[in-house]
Short mmCIF file of C-alpha atoms and ligand atoms in Angstrom, two decimals:
data_model
loop_
_atom_site.label_atom_id
_atom_site.label_comp_id
_atom_site.label_asym_id
_atom_site.label_seq_id
_atom_site.Cartn_x
_atom_site.Cartn_y
_atom_site.Cartn_z
CA UNK A 111 37.51 22.28 -4.18
CA UNK A 112 37.07 25.79 -2.77
CA UNK A 113 35.22 25.80 0.51
CA UNK A 114 34.03 29.33 1.28
CA UNK A 115 34.62 29.92 4.98
CA UNK A 116 36.84 26.96 5.79
CA UNK A 117 40.08 28.88 5.70
CA UNK A 118 41.61 27.32 8.80
CA UNK A 119 44.45 24.87 8.35
CA UNK A 120 43.41 21.22 8.52
CA UNK A 121 43.24 19.68 11.98
CA UNK A 122 46.45 17.77 12.60
CA UNK A 123 45.72 14.05 12.55
CA UNK A 124 47.66 13.01 15.63
CA UNK A 125 46.94 12.29 19.29
CA UNK A 126 48.25 14.99 21.60
CA UNK A 127 47.70 15.48 25.32
CA UNK A 128 48.45 18.74 27.12
CA UNK A 129 49.37 18.76 30.82
CA UNK A 130 45.78 18.38 31.89
CA UNK A 131 42.76 16.51 30.64
CA UNK A 132 40.33 17.95 31.41
CA UNK A 133 42.20 21.24 31.08
CA UNK A 134 41.15 24.56 32.62
CA UNK A 135 38.72 25.55 29.84
CA UNK A 136 36.92 22.22 29.95
CA UNK A 137 36.77 22.36 33.74
CA UNK A 138 35.20 25.82 33.63
CA UNK A 139 32.66 24.66 31.04
CA UNK A 140 31.86 21.59 33.13
CA UNK A 141 31.06 23.88 36.06
CA UNK A 142 28.69 25.88 33.87
CA UNK A 143 27.15 22.64 32.59
CA UNK A 144 26.51 21.46 36.13
CA UNK A 145 24.64 24.66 36.94
CA UNK A 146 22.57 24.76 33.74
CA UNK A 147 22.13 21.20 32.36
CA UNK A 148 20.40 18.40 34.31
CA UNK A 149 22.53 15.58 35.70
CA UNK A 150 20.49 13.13 33.61
CA UNK A 151 22.36 14.32 30.52
CA UNK A 152 25.75 12.79 31.33
CA UNK A 153 28.91 12.85 29.19
CA UNK A 154 31.34 10.02 28.45
CA UNK A 155 34.40 12.28 28.15
CA UNK A 156 35.28 15.11 30.57
CA UNK A 157 36.35 17.47 27.77
CA UNK A 158 34.50 19.96 25.60
CA UNK A 159 34.97 19.79 21.83
CA UNK A 160 36.37 22.68 19.83
CA UNK A 161 36.96 21.05 16.43
CA UNK A 162 36.68 17.64 14.85
CA UNK A 163 37.93 16.32 11.54
CA UNK A 164 38.93 12.93 10.13
CA UNK A 165 39.85 10.70 13.06
CA UNK A 166 40.56 13.47 15.57
CA UNK A 167 38.53 15.53 18.05
CA UNK A 168 40.32 18.57 19.49
CA UNK A 169 39.12 19.95 22.81
CA UNK A 170 38.99 23.54 24.04
CA UNK A 171 42.37 23.15 25.82
CA UNK A 172 44.19 21.79 22.79
CA UNK A 173 44.05 18.06 23.63
CA UNK A 174 43.69 16.00 20.46
CA UNK A 175 41.82 12.72 20.91
CA UNK A 176 41.61 9.71 18.61
CA UNK A 177 37.93 9.30 17.75
CA UNK A 178 36.77 5.68 17.93
CA UNK A 179 33.14 6.69 18.48
CA UNK A 180 32.13 9.03 15.63
CA UNK A 181 29.53 10.60 17.93
CA UNK A 182 27.86 7.16 18.21
CA UNK A 183 28.19 6.09 14.58
CA UNK A 184 27.12 9.45 13.17
CA UNK A 185 30.11 11.19 11.59
CA UNK A 186 31.03 8.30 9.32
CA UNK A 187 32.37 10.64 6.63
CA UNK A 188 34.19 12.71 9.25
CA UNK A 189 32.84 15.53 11.41
CA UNK A 190 33.61 18.28 8.90
CA UNK A 191 33.79 16.66 5.48
CA UNK A 192 34.40 19.44 2.89
CA UNK A 193 31.46 18.28 0.78
CA UNK A 194 29.09 18.37 3.74
CA UNK A 195 30.42 21.76 4.87
CA UNK A 196 29.89 23.23 1.42
CA UNK A 197 26.44 21.71 0.90
CA UNK A 198 25.26 22.96 4.30
CA UNK A 199 26.68 26.46 3.75
CA UNK A 200 25.02 26.75 0.36
CA UNK A 201 21.67 25.52 1.66
CA UNK A 202 21.71 27.77 4.73
CA UNK A 203 22.30 30.75 2.47
CA UNK A 204 19.30 29.80 0.28
CA UNK A 205 16.77 28.91 2.97
CA UNK A 206 16.91 27.14 6.33
CA UNK A 207 13.33 25.94 6.51
CA UNK A 208 9.95 26.20 4.90
CA UNK A 209 8.38 23.01 6.30
CA UNK A 210 8.07 20.29 3.67
CA UNK A 211 4.37 19.94 4.49
CA UNK A 212 3.78 23.62 3.65
CA UNK A 213 6.04 24.40 0.67
CA UNK A 214 8.06 21.36 -0.38
CA UNK A 215 11.60 21.48 -1.78
CA UNK A 216 13.76 19.26 -3.98
CA UNK A 217 16.32 18.13 -1.38
CA UNK A 218 13.75 16.05 0.50
CA UNK A 219 12.60 14.31 -2.67
CA UNK A 220 16.21 13.69 -3.75
CA UNK A 221 17.07 12.08 -0.39
CA UNK A 222 13.95 9.89 -0.68
CA UNK A 223 14.98 8.85 -4.20
CA UNK A 224 18.52 7.99 -3.09
CA UNK A 225 17.33 6.00 -0.07
CA UNK A 226 14.96 4.12 -2.35
CA UNK A 227 17.88 3.24 -4.65
CA UNK A 228 20.17 2.09 -1.86
CA UNK A 229 17.65 0.34 0.40
CA UNK A 230 17.72 -3.48 0.40
CA UNK A 231 14.08 -3.54 -0.74
CA UNK A 232 12.92 -4.71 -4.15
CA UNK A 233 10.13 -3.04 -6.08
CA UNK A 234 8.84 0.47 -5.61
CA UNK A 235 9.61 2.21 -2.35
CA UNK A 236 8.58 5.38 -0.54
CA UNK A 237 10.60 7.29 2.06
CA UNK A 238 9.42 9.71 4.75
CA UNK A 239 11.92 11.88 6.62
CA UNK A 240 12.07 12.77 10.32
CA UNK A 241 14.59 14.16 12.84
CA UNK A 242 15.82 11.34 15.07
CA UNK A 243 16.14 7.60 15.12
CA UNK A 244 13.42 7.25 17.75
CA UNK A 245 11.06 9.34 15.65
CA UNK A 246 11.70 7.12 12.63
CA UNK A 247 10.98 3.99 14.68
CA UNK A 248 7.74 5.53 16.01
CA UNK A 249 6.63 6.30 12.47
CA UNK A 250 7.55 2.85 11.15
CA UNK A 251 5.27 1.38 13.82
CA UNK A 252 2.49 3.82 12.91
CA UNK A 253 2.77 2.82 9.25
CA UNK A 254 2.80 -0.90 10.11
CA UNK A 255 -0.34 -0.53 12.23
CA UNK A 256 -2.14 1.50 9.56
CA UNK A 257 -1.27 -1.01 6.81
CA UNK A 258 -2.04 -4.22 8.72
CA UNK A 259 -4.94 -2.97 10.84
CA UNK A 260 -3.27 -4.78 13.75
CA UNK A 261 -1.73 -3.35 16.92
CA UNK A 262 0.90 -5.54 18.56
CA UNK A 263 4.62 -5.03 17.95
CA UNK A 264 7.32 -7.53 18.91
CA UNK A 265 10.89 -6.58 19.79
CA UNK A 266 13.79 -8.74 20.92
CA UNK A 267 15.93 -9.23 23.99
CA UNK A 268 18.88 -6.76 23.98
CA UNK A 269 17.02 -4.41 21.60
CA UNK A 270 17.56 -0.67 21.54
CA UNK A 271 15.14 1.51 19.61
CA UNK A 272 15.21 4.88 21.40
CA UNK A 273 14.04 6.87 24.41
CA UNK A 274 10.52 8.14 23.58
CA UNK A 275 7.50 6.50 25.21
CA UNK A 276 6.92 3.98 22.43
CA UNK A 277 10.59 3.34 21.70
CA UNK A 278 11.43 2.96 25.42
CA UNK A 279 8.84 0.20 25.46
CA UNK A 280 10.64 -1.44 22.52
CA UNK A 281 14.06 -1.00 24.15
CA UNK A 282 15.07 -3.89 26.41
CA UNK A 283 17.48 -2.47 28.96
CA UNK A 284 16.05 -0.77 32.03
CA UNK A 285 19.05 1.16 33.39
CA UNK A 286 19.60 3.87 32.23
CA UNK A 287 17.04 4.03 29.42
CA UNK A 288 13.74 3.11 31.11
CA UNK A 289 14.35 3.16 34.86
CA UNK A 290 11.73 5.34 36.64
CA UNK A 291 10.13 6.47 33.35
CA UNK A 292 7.16 4.09 33.05
CA UNK A 293 4.41 3.33 32.28
CA UNK A 294 5.44 2.29 28.80
CA UNK A 295 3.41 2.11 25.60
CA UNK A 296 1.05 -0.88 25.44
CA UNK A 297 0.95 -3.72 22.89
CA UNK A 298 4.72 -4.13 22.85
CA UNK A 299 6.01 -7.66 23.42
CA UNK A 300 9.52 -9.02 23.88
CA UNK A 301 10.76 -12.32 22.51
CA UNK A 302 14.15 -14.08 22.67
CA UNK A 303 16.66 -13.22 19.95
CA UNK A 304 19.99 -14.74 18.98
CA UNK A 305 23.17 -14.09 20.99
CA UNK A 306 25.51 -16.92 19.97
CA UNK A 307 28.16 -16.31 22.67
CA UNK A 308 25.58 -16.41 25.47
CA UNK A 309 22.76 -18.70 24.25
CA UNK A 310 24.95 -21.14 22.32
CA UNK A 311 22.16 -21.71 19.81
CA UNK A 312 22.43 -21.99 16.04
CA UNK A 313 20.26 -19.61 14.01
CA UNK A 314 17.51 -22.11 13.21
CA UNK A 315 17.07 -23.16 16.84
CA UNK A 316 17.09 -19.58 18.15
CA UNK A 317 14.53 -18.65 15.50
CA UNK A 318 12.29 -21.57 16.53
CA UNK A 319 12.28 -20.26 20.11
CA UNK A 320 11.48 -16.71 18.95
CA UNK A 321 8.72 -17.88 16.61
CA UNK A 322 7.18 -20.03 19.33
CA UNK A 323 7.00 -16.97 21.59
CA UNK A 324 5.52 -14.87 18.76
CA UNK A 325 2.84 -17.49 18.13
CA UNK A 326 2.02 -18.41 21.72
CA UNK A 327 2.34 -15.08 23.49
CA UNK A 328 1.02 -12.70 20.81
CA UNK A 329 -0.45 -14.52 17.81
CA UNK A 330 0.09 -13.47 14.21
CA UNK A 331 -3.50 -12.22 13.96
CA UNK A 332 -2.71 -9.54 16.52
CA UNK A 333 0.81 -8.74 15.37
CA UNK A 334 1.42 -5.74 13.11
CA UNK A 335 5.21 -5.91 13.02
CA UNK A 336 8.39 -7.49 14.29
CA UNK A 337 11.22 -4.98 14.70
CA UNK A 338 14.90 -5.84 14.98
CA UNK A 339 18.31 -4.29 14.50
CA UNK A 340 20.09 -6.61 12.01
CA UNK A 341 23.14 -6.16 14.25
CA UNK A 342 22.05 -5.14 17.73
CA UNK A 343 23.82 -1.94 18.78
CA UNK A 344 23.43 -0.72 22.35
CA UNK A 345 22.63 -4.30 23.43
CA UNK A 346 26.21 -5.31 22.69
CA UNK A 347 26.96 -5.33 18.94
CA UNK A 348 25.36 -8.74 18.77
CA UNK A 349 25.50 -10.42 15.37
CA UNK A 350 22.69 -12.99 15.28
CA UNK A 351 23.60 -16.57 14.39
CA UNK A 352 23.49 -17.28 10.68
CA UNK A 353 19.99 -18.10 9.49
CA UNK A 354 18.22 -16.50 12.45
CA UNK A 355 17.07 -13.33 10.71
CA UNK A 356 16.01 -15.01 7.43
CA UNK A 357 13.88 -17.50 9.41
CA UNK A 358 12.17 -14.67 11.31
CA UNK A 359 11.53 -12.69 8.11
CA UNK A 360 10.16 -15.82 6.37
CA UNK A 361 7.78 -16.40 9.26
CA UNK A 362 6.64 -12.76 9.08
CA UNK A 363 6.00 -13.06 5.30
CA UNK A 364 3.98 -16.24 5.76
CA UNK A 365 1.85 -14.69 8.51
CA UNK A 366 1.06 -11.19 7.20
CA UNK A 367 3.32 -9.59 9.78
CA UNK A 368 5.65 -6.78 8.67
CA UNK A 369 9.37 -6.95 9.39
CA UNK A 370 10.98 -3.62 10.32
CA UNK A 371 14.78 -3.50 10.13
CA UNK A 372 16.06 -0.82 12.50
CA UNK A 373 19.23 0.21 10.66
CA UNK A 374 19.66 3.43 12.62
CA UNK A 375 23.10 2.36 13.86
CA UNK A 376 24.06 -0.43 11.44
CA UNK A 377 23.09 1.41 8.26
CA UNK A 378 24.73 3.79 5.87
CA UNK A 379 28.04 2.08 5.06
CA UNK A 380 28.85 1.45 8.72
CA UNK A 381 29.12 -2.34 8.39
CA UNK A 382 30.89 -2.39 5.00
CA UNK A 383 27.67 -2.57 2.97
CA UNK A 384 25.06 0.15 2.60
CA UNK A 385 22.85 -1.67 5.08
CA UNK A 386 23.49 -4.60 7.42
CA UNK A 387 20.32 -6.32 6.15
CA UNK A 388 22.35 -7.15 3.01
CA UNK A 389 24.99 -9.21 4.84
CA UNK A 390 22.40 -10.76 7.15
CA UNK A 391 20.51 -11.96 4.06
CA UNK A 392 17.13 -10.31 4.61
CA UNK A 393 14.77 -8.01 2.78
CA UNK A 394 12.75 -5.96 5.27
CA UNK A 395 9.30 -4.48 4.58
CA UNK A 396 10.20 -1.25 6.36
CA UNK A 397 13.59 0.15 7.30
CA UNK A 398 14.56 2.94 9.67
CA UNK A 399 17.77 4.94 9.22
CA UNK A 400 19.35 7.89 11.06
CA UNK A 401 22.77 8.34 12.74
CA UNK A 402 25.23 8.13 9.80
CA UNK A 403 22.79 9.53 7.27
CA UNK A 404 23.60 13.25 7.27
CA UNK A 405 27.10 13.80 8.65
CA UNK A 406 25.79 14.93 12.03
CA UNK A 407 22.82 17.01 10.93
CA UNK A 408 19.63 15.68 12.54
CA UNK A 409 17.83 13.54 9.98
CA UNK A 410 16.13 10.15 9.97
CA UNK A 411 14.03 8.16 7.55
CA UNK A 412 11.52 5.40 7.14
CA UNK A 413 11.84 3.60 3.82
CA UNK A 414 9.33 0.94 2.91
CA UNK A 415 7.50 -0.91 0.19
CA UNK A 416 5.27 1.55 -1.65
CA UNK A 417 1.95 -0.16 -0.93
CA UNK A 418 2.74 -0.24 2.79
CA UNK A 419 3.92 3.36 3.05
CA UNK A 420 1.02 4.64 0.92
CA UNK A 421 -1.52 2.98 3.22
CA UNK A 422 -1.38 6.00 5.52
CA UNK A 423 -3.99 8.72 4.86
CA UNK A 424 -2.76 12.09 3.50
CA UNK A 425 -1.51 14.24 6.37
CA UNK A 426 -0.99 11.21 8.63
CA UNK A 427 2.81 11.49 8.54
CA UNK A 428 5.00 14.53 9.07
CA UNK A 429 6.34 17.00 11.59
CA UNK A 430 7.52 20.61 11.60
CA UNK A 431 11.19 19.90 10.94
CA UNK A 432 11.08 16.45 9.32
CA UNK A 433 13.46 16.39 6.36
CA UNK A 434 14.87 19.84 7.11
CA UNK A 435 16.48 21.24 3.92
CA UNK A 436 19.90 21.78 5.53
CA UNK A 437 19.92 18.20 6.83
CA UNK A 438 18.83 16.95 3.39
CA UNK A 439 21.66 18.87 1.69
CA UNK A 440 24.08 17.27 4.15
CA UNK A 441 22.65 13.80 3.46
CA UNK A 442 23.09 14.19 -0.30
CA UNK A 443 26.71 15.24 0.28
CA UNK A 444 27.25 12.25 2.60
CA UNK A 445 25.93 9.87 -0.08
CA UNK A 446 28.38 11.33 -2.60
CA UNK A 447 31.25 11.23 -0.11
CA UNK A 448 30.63 7.55 0.71
CA UNK A 449 30.88 6.70 -2.97
CA UNK A 450 33.73 9.03 -3.93
CA UNK A 451 35.86 8.21 -0.88
CA UNK A 452 35.22 4.45 -1.21
CA UNK A 453 33.94 4.24 2.35
CA UNK A 454 32.31 0.81 2.03
CA UNK A 455 35.78 -0.54 1.34
CA UNK A 456 37.23 1.46 4.21
CA UNK A 457 34.68 -0.01 6.61
CA UNK A 458 35.80 -3.48 5.49
CA UNK A 459 39.45 -2.48 5.99
CA UNK A 460 38.65 -1.26 9.51
CA UNK A 461 37.16 -4.66 10.36
CA UNK A 462 40.30 -6.42 9.12
CA UNK A 463 42.60 -4.14 11.11
CA UNK A 464 40.58 -4.54 14.32
CA UNK A 465 40.33 -8.34 14.02
CA UNK A 466 44.04 -8.70 13.21
CA UNK A 467 45.03 -6.42 16.06
CA UNK A 468 43.15 -8.29 18.76
CA UNK A 469 43.99 -11.70 17.32
CA UNK A 470 47.63 -10.63 17.65
CA UNK A 471 47.08 -9.19 21.16
CA UNK A 472 45.07 -12.11 22.49
CA UNK A 473 43.83 -11.96 26.04
CA UNK A 474 41.80 -14.63 27.77
CA UNK A 475 39.47 -11.94 29.14
CA UNK A 476 38.29 -11.15 25.60
CA UNK A 477 35.34 -13.52 25.29
CA UNK A 478 34.63 -12.56 21.70
CA UNK A 479 35.75 -10.19 18.95
CA UNK A 480 32.67 -9.57 16.84
CA UNK A 481 30.82 -7.25 14.52
CA UNK A 482 30.99 -6.24 10.90
CA UNK A 483 32.87 -3.49 9.13
CA UNK A 484 33.41 -0.44 11.31
CA UNK A 485 30.87 -1.69 13.88
CA UNK A 486 33.14 -3.95 15.94
CA UNK A 487 33.23 -4.93 19.59
CA UNK A 488 35.09 -6.83 22.29
CA UNK A 489 33.04 -8.64 24.92
CA UNK A 490 34.94 -8.96 28.21
CA UNK A 491 34.38 -12.00 30.42
CA UNK A 492 35.74 -13.67 33.50
CA UNK A 493 37.91 -16.35 31.85
CA UNK A 494 37.11 -18.90 34.58
CA UNK A 495 33.33 -18.69 34.33
CA UNK A 496 32.57 -16.84 31.07
CA UNK A 497 30.44 -14.42 33.10
CA UNK A 498 30.29 -10.80 31.85
CA UNK A 499 32.98 -8.55 33.35
CA UNK A 500 31.55 -5.03 33.48
CA UNK A 501 34.16 -3.79 35.99
CA UNK A 502 37.03 -4.70 33.65
CA UNK A 503 35.19 -3.09 30.72
CA UNK A 504 34.76 0.15 32.67
CA UNK A 505 38.41 0.14 33.72
CA UNK A 506 39.68 -0.43 30.17
CA UNK A 507 37.44 2.29 28.74
CA UNK A 508 38.40 4.78 31.46
CA UNK A 509 42.13 4.13 30.97
CA UNK A 510 41.86 4.45 27.18
CA UNK A 511 39.98 7.73 27.56
CA UNK A 512 42.60 9.09 29.94
CA UNK A 513 45.19 8.24 27.30
CA UNK A 514 43.33 10.29 24.69
CA UNK A 515 41.06 7.80 22.92
CA UNK A 516 37.33 8.35 22.66
CA UNK A 517 36.03 4.86 23.39
CA UNK A 518 32.43 3.78 23.94
CA UNK A 519 31.01 0.82 25.81
CA UNK A 520 27.66 -0.93 25.42
CA UNK A 521 25.92 -4.20 26.17
CA UNK A 522 23.05 -5.41 28.30
CA UNK A 523 25.65 -6.53 30.85
CA UNK A 524 27.85 -3.44 30.38
CA UNK A 525 30.77 -5.64 29.34
CA UNK A 526 31.31 -4.64 25.72
CA UNK A 527 33.76 -2.11 24.29
CA UNK A 528 32.64 -0.96 20.86
CA UNK A 529 34.58 0.52 17.98
CA UNK A 530 32.74 2.96 15.73
CA UNK A 531 35.49 5.08 14.16
CA UNK A 532 34.74 7.56 11.41
CA UNK A 533 35.21 5.58 8.18
CA UNK A 534 37.76 8.18 7.06
CA UNK A 535 40.12 7.58 10.00
CA UNK A 536 43.68 6.85 8.84
CA UNK A 537 44.91 3.30 9.35
CA UNK A 538 47.78 4.69 11.42
CA UNK A 539 45.50 6.52 13.87
CA UNK A 540 43.21 3.51 14.09
CA UNK A 541 46.14 1.21 14.93
CA UNK A 542 47.39 3.69 17.53
CA UNK A 543 43.94 3.84 19.15
CA UNK A 544 43.70 0.04 19.25
CA UNK A 545 47.18 -0.12 20.77
CA UNK A 546 46.03 2.19 23.56
CA UNK A 547 43.07 -0.13 24.25
CA UNK A 548 45.36 -3.19 24.38
CA UNK A 549 47.71 -1.39 26.78
CA UNK A 550 44.75 -0.42 28.96
CA UNK A 551 43.63 -4.06 29.01
CA UNK A 552 47.11 -5.32 29.86
CA UNK A 553 47.34 -2.84 32.73
CA UNK A 554 43.84 -3.56 34.09
C1 LIG B 710 20.47 5.35 18.33
C2 LIG B 710 19.43 4.39 17.93
C3 LIG B 710 18.06 4.74 17.92
C4 LIG B 710 17.57 6.08 18.40
O1 LIG B 710 18.06 7.13 17.64
P1 LIG B 710 18.00 8.63 18.22
O2 LIG B 710 18.42 9.48 17.05
O3 LIG B 710 18.93 8.69 19.37
O4 LIG B 710 16.58 8.85 18.62
C5 LIG B 710 17.17 3.81 17.44
N1 LIG B 710 17.57 2.60 17.02
C6 LIG B 710 18.86 2.23 17.02
C7 LIG B 710 19.24 0.89 16.51
C8 LIG B 710 19.84 3.10 17.50
O5 LIG B 710 21.12 2.72 17.53
#
């Protein structure tokens, strides 16, 4: 396929470190950053990106890093997939913006149609588009309140839903997301979830505890919605015990409470299915998506049952940039790429490779290997006590980064290393990156 301005040779898919990382160009840029960007916006890696493609990020000094982060689960199809590049270039040349609320355009409608087809919801659906994951979550809550006429929203321990006022309230972890930023939005309640490694409960028992808290501390008559990530992301890539989520959704159905699945991180082929709700055996009423949806262009969505979404008065939903045409063009190209490149299957392959690797390189400090598809994690513990080991996690991540692997951590206790490679990463690069992590662990 001819790609108009992409005449550069492909980015070599190999790890390569120059004499210095960060090199002189990155160091100079870091100085400028310090003088112009607030300290609150902190970076994981000390290098500035110049190019990214497939499983590699190249920095401004020529270091080539293995990408096991995909910009936090965003560039699933790669950071410069030819289809996305072409779709964006064509759209930019036609028009960059009109505002869908002023003069609508086809791309928005086409993305809504596709999301309706793929979403794990039966019956008619409607989809509204926004810019960020947090904005999608905010709007899902607005829709749930408008439809139910109720106000309270329940979120779970270890939840992450964003950094705006309402979504900070829904997010569990104080540092760094909420610390010093209160007061938080009212009518948000937190209930226990399911974290098999730490609570030791089966799904039915954990659900009984959660439902008891919902009934006793809030009451279904006050509760508009329960929101949960089917696999909790920032909280530690926590896969709830089997049966937990279906029990919660059943309770919601029986009590006129809406269930919102926040699939911002787990959605869009990341876990080896289109959406994690499928493997967790639930059908949400509303679903939020973002991150992997548009190959890095800012786009997010709320998809829900038609009668719920249509409960909002005309003009009640929107925003200047929501469903920007360039982002929509990228999203349509991403959908095609996922299908043509067989990326659901690749996500499943990535899970197999990661599990096999760490089962072969066992270490008693790995408390659990968990996750689904290309959303996998290691939880590090003190082998004597099982307590979270954040210091070890930090040391492993730092050593892997120094060796040229972009590696992210997460977890309420800061003791989880997470793997979110682009789904197009070669098996060879993936194995090399995992080898670096194992070496870092052995040396720590
Ligand atoms: C990242 C994330 C968000 C917030 O998305 P932004 O685009 O950063 O606002 C919300 N929910 C989940 C599950 C996320 O992982």
